[in-house]
Amino acid sequence: MKQYGLALMPVVTIWDKPEESKKNKGKETVSAIGDELLYGMGVRITGEPVDGFYPVVTFYNYPGFVRQEDLLLLTLEQMKAYEDSELMVVNGRYVDILSLPRVQGVRLISLPKGALIEVLEPETEKIGWTKVELLSGESGYIRSQYLREKEFSQSFLWTEILPQTDIVDEMAFRQGVMETAMEYMGTQYRWGGRSTNGIDCSGLTSESYLLNGILIYRDAKIEEGFPVHEIPAESMLPGDLMYFPGHIAMYLGDGAYIQSTAKVGNSGVVINSLDPASPYYRADLAESWYASGSIF
């Protein structure tokens, strides 16, 4: 029985409900987006389709609904085999997969940072190119510089236990999550987004941790069952998380923090400061900051 699925599109929307829009408290029609799934990422299908949407849960334990046509359906055995294959993570803002190992090749698909791709040949006949296989079964080529190791596991889909990478060097991990977050600088703010096409506050923090092997809660709060726990503000170190009402940011040290914000005139992934003397100071956030969190 095919109870699992892989994202077939570069970015697949995960909706809060089996519909693409909803009414807010002001009776306005707004998007029902809750999250996004990137190409090659897996979900478990948790029930029968509803109006063309599958109810699903992601490998980082986030529920929602995905359009049926956006998923490649797999059995449990197929899902495990896929997870055990030579998967790597796309590591450029938006990267072309070409039919040939040269720039003149036909573009087969373009994938955002964080997408998963199966590697067939790490080193091809053309230096600097890696041969990969698409979910369609078609093979193509990606520049090797745009790949990074897959440090996270999707095994929650069948174990229901959140797998976390063993961190052997705390300072290296902290540096890694900060560098990953910085790679999204300038990306537009998108409600529910988690890609280089557009990303929201918890999309930025959760994706930065995920790409470094740790699965934290997708939304902007400390949630029981996930590895982040509250710490005193004065104990905060670079890479830790800052919580505001309905918002989250990552601390960079020396009073600076990175966030994806919808603030008019300063929107997208930006760096702000807790220092009132800094031109990047956000008084509204400094005053509403209510908790700090760490996995350490």
C-alpha positions as a printed NumPy array, in Angstrom:
array([[  0.   ,   0.   ,   0.   ],
       [  1.369,   3.394,  -0.984],
       [  1.161,   5.493,   2.181],
       [  4.144,   7.782,   1.571],
       [  4.882,  10.544,  -0.887],
       [  7.733,  12.646,  -2.259],
       [  7.435,  16.254,  -3.384],
       [  7.413,  16.266,  -7.186],
       [  7.601,  20.018,  -7.711],
       [ 10.516,  22.328,  -6.779],
       [  8.316,  23.777,  -4.021],
       [  5.099,  22.077,  -2.864],
       [  2.663,  23.933,  -0.634],
       [  1.438,  22.309,   2.566],
       [ -1.962,  23.769,   3.379],
       [ -3.566,  24.077,   6.818],
       [ -6.819,  22.759,   5.376],
       [ -7.842,  20.885,   2.214],
       [ -8.247,  24.218,   0.451],
       [ -5.928,  26.977,  -0.766],
       [ -7.638,  29.924,   0.922],
       [ -9.645,  30.656,   4.037],
       [-11.386,  33.519,   5.805],
       [ -9.569,  35.362,   8.584],
       [-11.181,  37.015,  11.585],
       [-11.81 ,  40.11 ,   9.489],
       [-13.667,  38.004,   6.883],
       [-10.876,  38.602,   4.356],
       [ -9.864,  35.787,   2.02 ],
       [ -6.285,  34.826,   2.865],
       [ -3.942,  31.976,   2.01 ],
       [ -4.335,  28.69 ,   3.86 ],
       [ -0.608,  27.92 ,   3.459],
       [  1.02 ,  26.381,   6.506],
       [  4.403,  25.243,   5.231],
       [  6.269,  24.167,   2.122],
       [  7.803,  20.874,   1.085],
       [ 10.876,  20.998,  -1.142],
       [ 11.555,  18.664,  -4.064],
       [ 12.392,  15.128,  -2.958],
       [ 11.26 ,  15.606,   0.639],
       [  8.938,  12.967,   2.052],
       [  5.607,  12.832,   3.841],
       [  3.424,  10.126,   5.319],
       [ -0.162,  10.102,   4.073],
       [ -2.408,   9.925,   7.121],
       [ -5.845,   9.414,   5.585],
       [ -8.05 ,   9.377,   2.519],
       [ -7.944,  12.288,   0.049],
       [-10.251,  15.232,   0.722],
       [-11.315,  17.315,  -2.281],
       [ -8.079,  16.5  ,  -4.109],
       [ -5.799,  16.937,  -1.093],
       [ -3.96 ,  14.264,   0.881],
       [ -3.722,  14.733,   4.651],
       [ -0.039,  14.327,   5.481],
       [  2.603,  14.67 ,   8.156],
       [  6.153,  15.702,   7.279],
       [  9.347,  13.986,   8.432],
       [  9.788,  16.811,  10.969],
       [  6.305,  16.145,  12.401],
       [  4.287,  18.964,  10.844],
       [  0.75 ,  18.148,   9.65 ],
       [ -1.177,  19.589,   6.748],
       [ -2.673,  18.881,   3.324],
       [ -0.933,  18.486,  -0.036],
       [ -2.488,  18.367,  -3.501],
       [ -2.549,  14.802,  -4.813],
       [ -0.794,  15.677,  -8.075],
       [  2.159,  17.181,  -6.19 ],
       [  3.256,  13.83 ,  -4.711],
       [  4.96 ,  10.721,  -6.053],
       [  3.355,   7.902,  -4.063],
       [  5.557,   5.216,  -2.498],
       [  5.18 ,   2.114,  -0.376],
       [  7.   ,   1.897,   2.95 ],
       [  9.686,  -0.275,   1.355],
       [ 10.14 ,   2.212,  -1.482],
       [ 10.323,   5.124,   0.962],
       [ 13.006,   3.395,   3.04 ],
       [ 14.978,   2.493,  -0.09 ],
       [ 14.806,   6.095,  -1.271],
       [ 15.997,   7.38 ,   2.107],
       [ 18.892,   4.89 ,   1.992],
       [ 19.946,   5.962,  -1.505],
       [ 22.719,   8.463,  -2.23 ],
       [ 20.676,  11.572,  -1.458],
       [ 22.294,  15.   ,  -1.33 ],
       [ 20.942,  18.485,  -0.681],
       [ 20.815,  21.238,  -3.27 ],
       [ 22.927,  24.077,  -1.919],
       [ 22.403,  27.045,  -4.216],
       [ 19.651,  29.638,  -4.284],
       [ 18.056,  28.108,  -7.399],
       [ 19.995,  25.463,  -9.297],
       [ 19.466,  24.023, -12.774],
       [ 19.552,  20.289, -13.476],
       [ 20.721,  19.922, -17.081],
       [ 20.572,  17.12 , -19.636],
       [ 24.343,  17.308, -20.228],
       [ 27.345,  18.054, -17.988],
       [ 27.811,  21.472, -19.574],
       [ 25.971,  24.763, -19.547],
       [ 24.514,  24.228, -23.009],
       [ 22.471,  21.256, -21.784],
       [ 18.678,  21.357, -21.776],
       [ 17.296,  22.525, -18.425],
       [ 15.261,  19.646, -16.977],
       [ 14.227,  21.334, -13.737],
       [ 15.44 ,  24.084, -11.407],
       [ 15.571,  23.338,  -7.689],
       [ 15.789,  25.618,  -4.631],
       [ 18.215,  25.366,  -1.754],
       [ 17.238,  22.451,   0.503],
       [ 15.755,  20.199,  -2.196],
       [ 16.832,  16.549,  -2.233],
       [ 18.362,  14.829,  -5.235],
       [ 19.673,  11.293,  -5.738],
       [ 23.293,  11.112,  -6.856],
       [ 24.216,   8.499,  -9.471],
       [ 27.835,   9.442, -10.136],
       [ 29.642,  11.813,  -7.731],
       [ 32.361,  12.426, -10.315],
       [ 31.371,  12.385, -13.971],
       [ 33.503,  12.461, -17.104],
       [ 33.318,  16.266, -16.876],
       [ 35.09 ,  17.74 , -13.844],
       [ 32.803,  19.836, -11.647],
       [ 29.585,  18.029, -12.57 ],
       [ 27.595,  15.345, -10.717],
       [ 25.161,  12.953, -12.375],
       [ 21.802,  12.76 , -10.611],
       [ 18.44 ,  11.048, -11.025],
       [ 15.141,  12.923, -10.939],
       [ 11.982,  11.456,  -9.424],
       [ 10.693,  10.986, -12.965],
       [ 13.521,   8.489, -13.532],
       [ 15.26 ,  10.874, -15.898],
       [ 18.964,  11.475, -15.306],
       [ 20.673,  14.847, -15.475],
       [ 23.644,  16.836, -14.248],
       [ 24.189,  19.435, -11.557],
       [ 27.291,  21.462, -10.814],
       [ 29.012,  19.71 ,  -7.912],
       [ 29.546,  23.013,  -6.082],
       [ 25.779,  23.225,  -5.558],
       [ 25.509,  20.052,  -3.489],
       [ 25.976,  19.491,   0.226],
       [ 25.751,  16.416,   2.424],
       [ 22.321,  15.429,   3.709],
       [ 22.718,  15.627,   7.484],
       [ 19.117,  14.931,   8.489],
       [ 17.024,  11.773,   8.434],
       [ 13.42 ,  11.321,   7.288],
       [ 12.923,   8.189,   9.385],
       [ 10.257,   9.852,  11.575],
       [  7.849,   8.989,   8.771],
       [  7.87 ,   5.312,   9.792],
       [  9.309,   5.347,  13.333],
       [  7.452,   8.397,  14.715],
       [ 10.646,   9.208,  16.621],
       [ 12.34 ,  12.477,  15.652],
       [ 15.902,  11.587,  14.639],
       [ 18.603,  14.096,  15.543],
       [ 22.222,  14.22 ,  14.421],
       [ 24.804,  13.688,  17.153],
       [ 26.619,  16.992,  17.613],
       [ 30.282,  16.362,  18.337],
       [ 31.399,  19.996,  18.182],
       [ 28.961,  22.513,  19.644],
       [ 30.754,  25.609,  18.35 ],
       [ 31.032,  24.152,  14.839],
       [ 27.308,  23.409,  14.887],
       [ 26.474,  26.928,  16.04 ],
       [ 28.641,  28.358,  13.286],
       [ 26.993,  26.045,  10.77 ],
       [ 23.416,  27.074,  11.521],
       [ 24.356,  30.759,  11.42 ],
       [ 26.148,  30.397,   8.095],
       [ 23.171,  28.496,   6.688],
       [ 20.746,  31.212,   7.809],
       [ 23.001,  33.877,   6.294],
       [ 22.782,  32.143,   2.917],
       [ 19.123,  33.234,   2.777],
       [ 19.979,  36.923,   3.149],
       [ 17.842,  39.05 ,   0.834],
       [ 15.203,  36.343,   0.304],
       [ 11.706,  37.799,   0.263],
       [  9.318,  37.171,   3.138],
       [  6.663,  34.601,   2.27 ],
       [  4.012,  33.513,   4.746],
       [  4.525,  29.758,   5.225],
       [  7.601,  29.722,   2.987],
       [ 10.774,  27.702,   3.582],
       [ 12.689,  28.126,   0.314],
       [ 14.911,  30.656,  -1.448],
       [ 11.812,  31.707,  -3.403],
       [ 10.4  ,  33.11 ,  -0.176],
       [ 10.682,  32.212,   3.493],
       [  9.027,  33.172,   6.765],
       [ 10.545,  33.513,  10.223],
       [ 10.161,  29.926,  11.413],
       [ 10.888,  28.637,   7.914],
       [ 14.301,  30.307,   8.152],
       [ 15.168,  28.967,  11.591],
       [ 13.763,  25.458,  11.124],
       [ 15.368,  25.028,   7.687],
       [ 18.734,  26.298,   8.953],
       [ 18.663,  23.749,  11.767],
       [ 17.324,  20.975,   9.511],
       [ 20.139,  21.38 ,   6.988],
       [ 22.555,  20.92 ,   9.876],
       [ 20.854,  17.739,  11.089],
       [ 18.51 ,  18.946,  13.839],
       [ 14.71 ,  18.88 ,  13.499],
       [ 13.156,  21.705,  15.527],
       [  9.534,  22.818,  15.644],
       [  8.343,  24.469,  12.425],
       [  6.381,  27.292,  14.084],
       [  7.482,  30.247,  16.207],
       [  7.231,  28.754,  19.681],
       [  8.975,  26.294,  21.952],
       [  7.076,  23.027,  21.609],
       [  7.304,  20.012,  23.893],
       [  8.764,  16.955,  22.175],
       [ 11.234,  18.988,  20.118],
       [ 14.843,  19.64 ,  21.169],
       [ 14.679,  23.4  ,  21.859],
       [ 14.244,  24.344,  25.513],
       [ 14.045,  27.752,  27.164],
       [ 17.207,  29.336,  28.533],
       [ 17.884,  32.643,  30.353],
       [ 18.367,  35.542,  27.955],
       [ 21.805,  36.249,  29.409],
       [ 22.896,  32.666,  28.587],
       [ 22.159,  33.046,  24.892],
       [ 24.981,  32.167,  22.483],
       [ 25.251,  32.537,  18.693],
       [ 22.929,  30.115,  16.928],
       [ 20.351,  30.105,  19.745],
       [ 16.796,  31.231,  19.09 ],
       [ 14.822,  34.314,  20.128],
       [ 11.05 ,  34.21 ,  20.552],
       [  8.561,  37.027,  20.147],
       [  4.744,  36.831,  19.963],
       [  4.162,  34.961,  16.692],
       [  7.755,  35.449,  15.577],
       [ 11.207,  33.859,  15.868],
       [ 14.785,  34.904,  15.067],
       [ 18.297,  33.476,  15.383],
       [ 20.861,  35.155,  17.593],
       [ 24.217,  35.941,  15.933],
       [ 26.114,  37.387,  18.897],
       [ 27.023,  40.939,  19.974],
       [ 23.35 ,  41.876,  20.072],
       [ 22.726,  41.01 ,  16.401],
       [ 20.106,  38.568,  15.154],
       [ 18.933,  37.312,  11.759],
       [ 15.278,  36.957,  10.896],
       [ 12.752,  36.855,   8.091],
       [ 10.392,  39.736,   8.679],
       [  7.352,  41.221,   6.98 ],
       [  8.046,  44.737,   8.317],
       [  7.387,  47.391,   5.68 ],
       [ 10.638,  48.894,   4.425],
       [ 12.771,  46.212,   6.058],
       [ 11.186,  42.974,   4.875],
       [ 12.748,  39.655,   3.957],
       [ 15.767,  37.991,   5.532],
       [ 17.688,  40.755,   7.294],
       [ 19.969,  41.343,  10.273],
       [ 18.752,  43.493,  13.132],
       [ 20.164,  44.509,  16.487],
       [ 19.204,  44.686,  20.153],
       [ 21.454,  47.739,  20.56 ],
       [ 19.402,  50.965,  20.675],
       [ 22.389,  52.836,  19.213],
       [ 22.456,  50.629,  16.108],
       [ 20.73 ,  51.76 ,  12.887],
       [ 19.383,  48.191,  12.701],
       [ 17.648,  48.382,  16.09 ],
       [ 14.01 ,  47.215,  16.188],
       [ 12.379,  48.681,  19.288],
       [  9.169,  46.707,  18.706],
       [ 11.041,  43.407,  18.823],
       [ 13.399,  44.372,  21.635],
       [ 10.371,  45.207,  23.761],
       [  8.311,  42.118,  22.873],
       [ 11.121,  39.535,  23.093],
       [  9.845,  37.104,  25.72 ],
       [ 12.011,  33.951,  25.557],
       [ 15.257,  32.466,  24.333],
       [ 15.739,  28.853,  23.311],
       [ 18.628,  26.447,  22.769],
       [ 19.179,  22.788,  21.94 ],
       [ 22.192,  22.755,  24.296]])
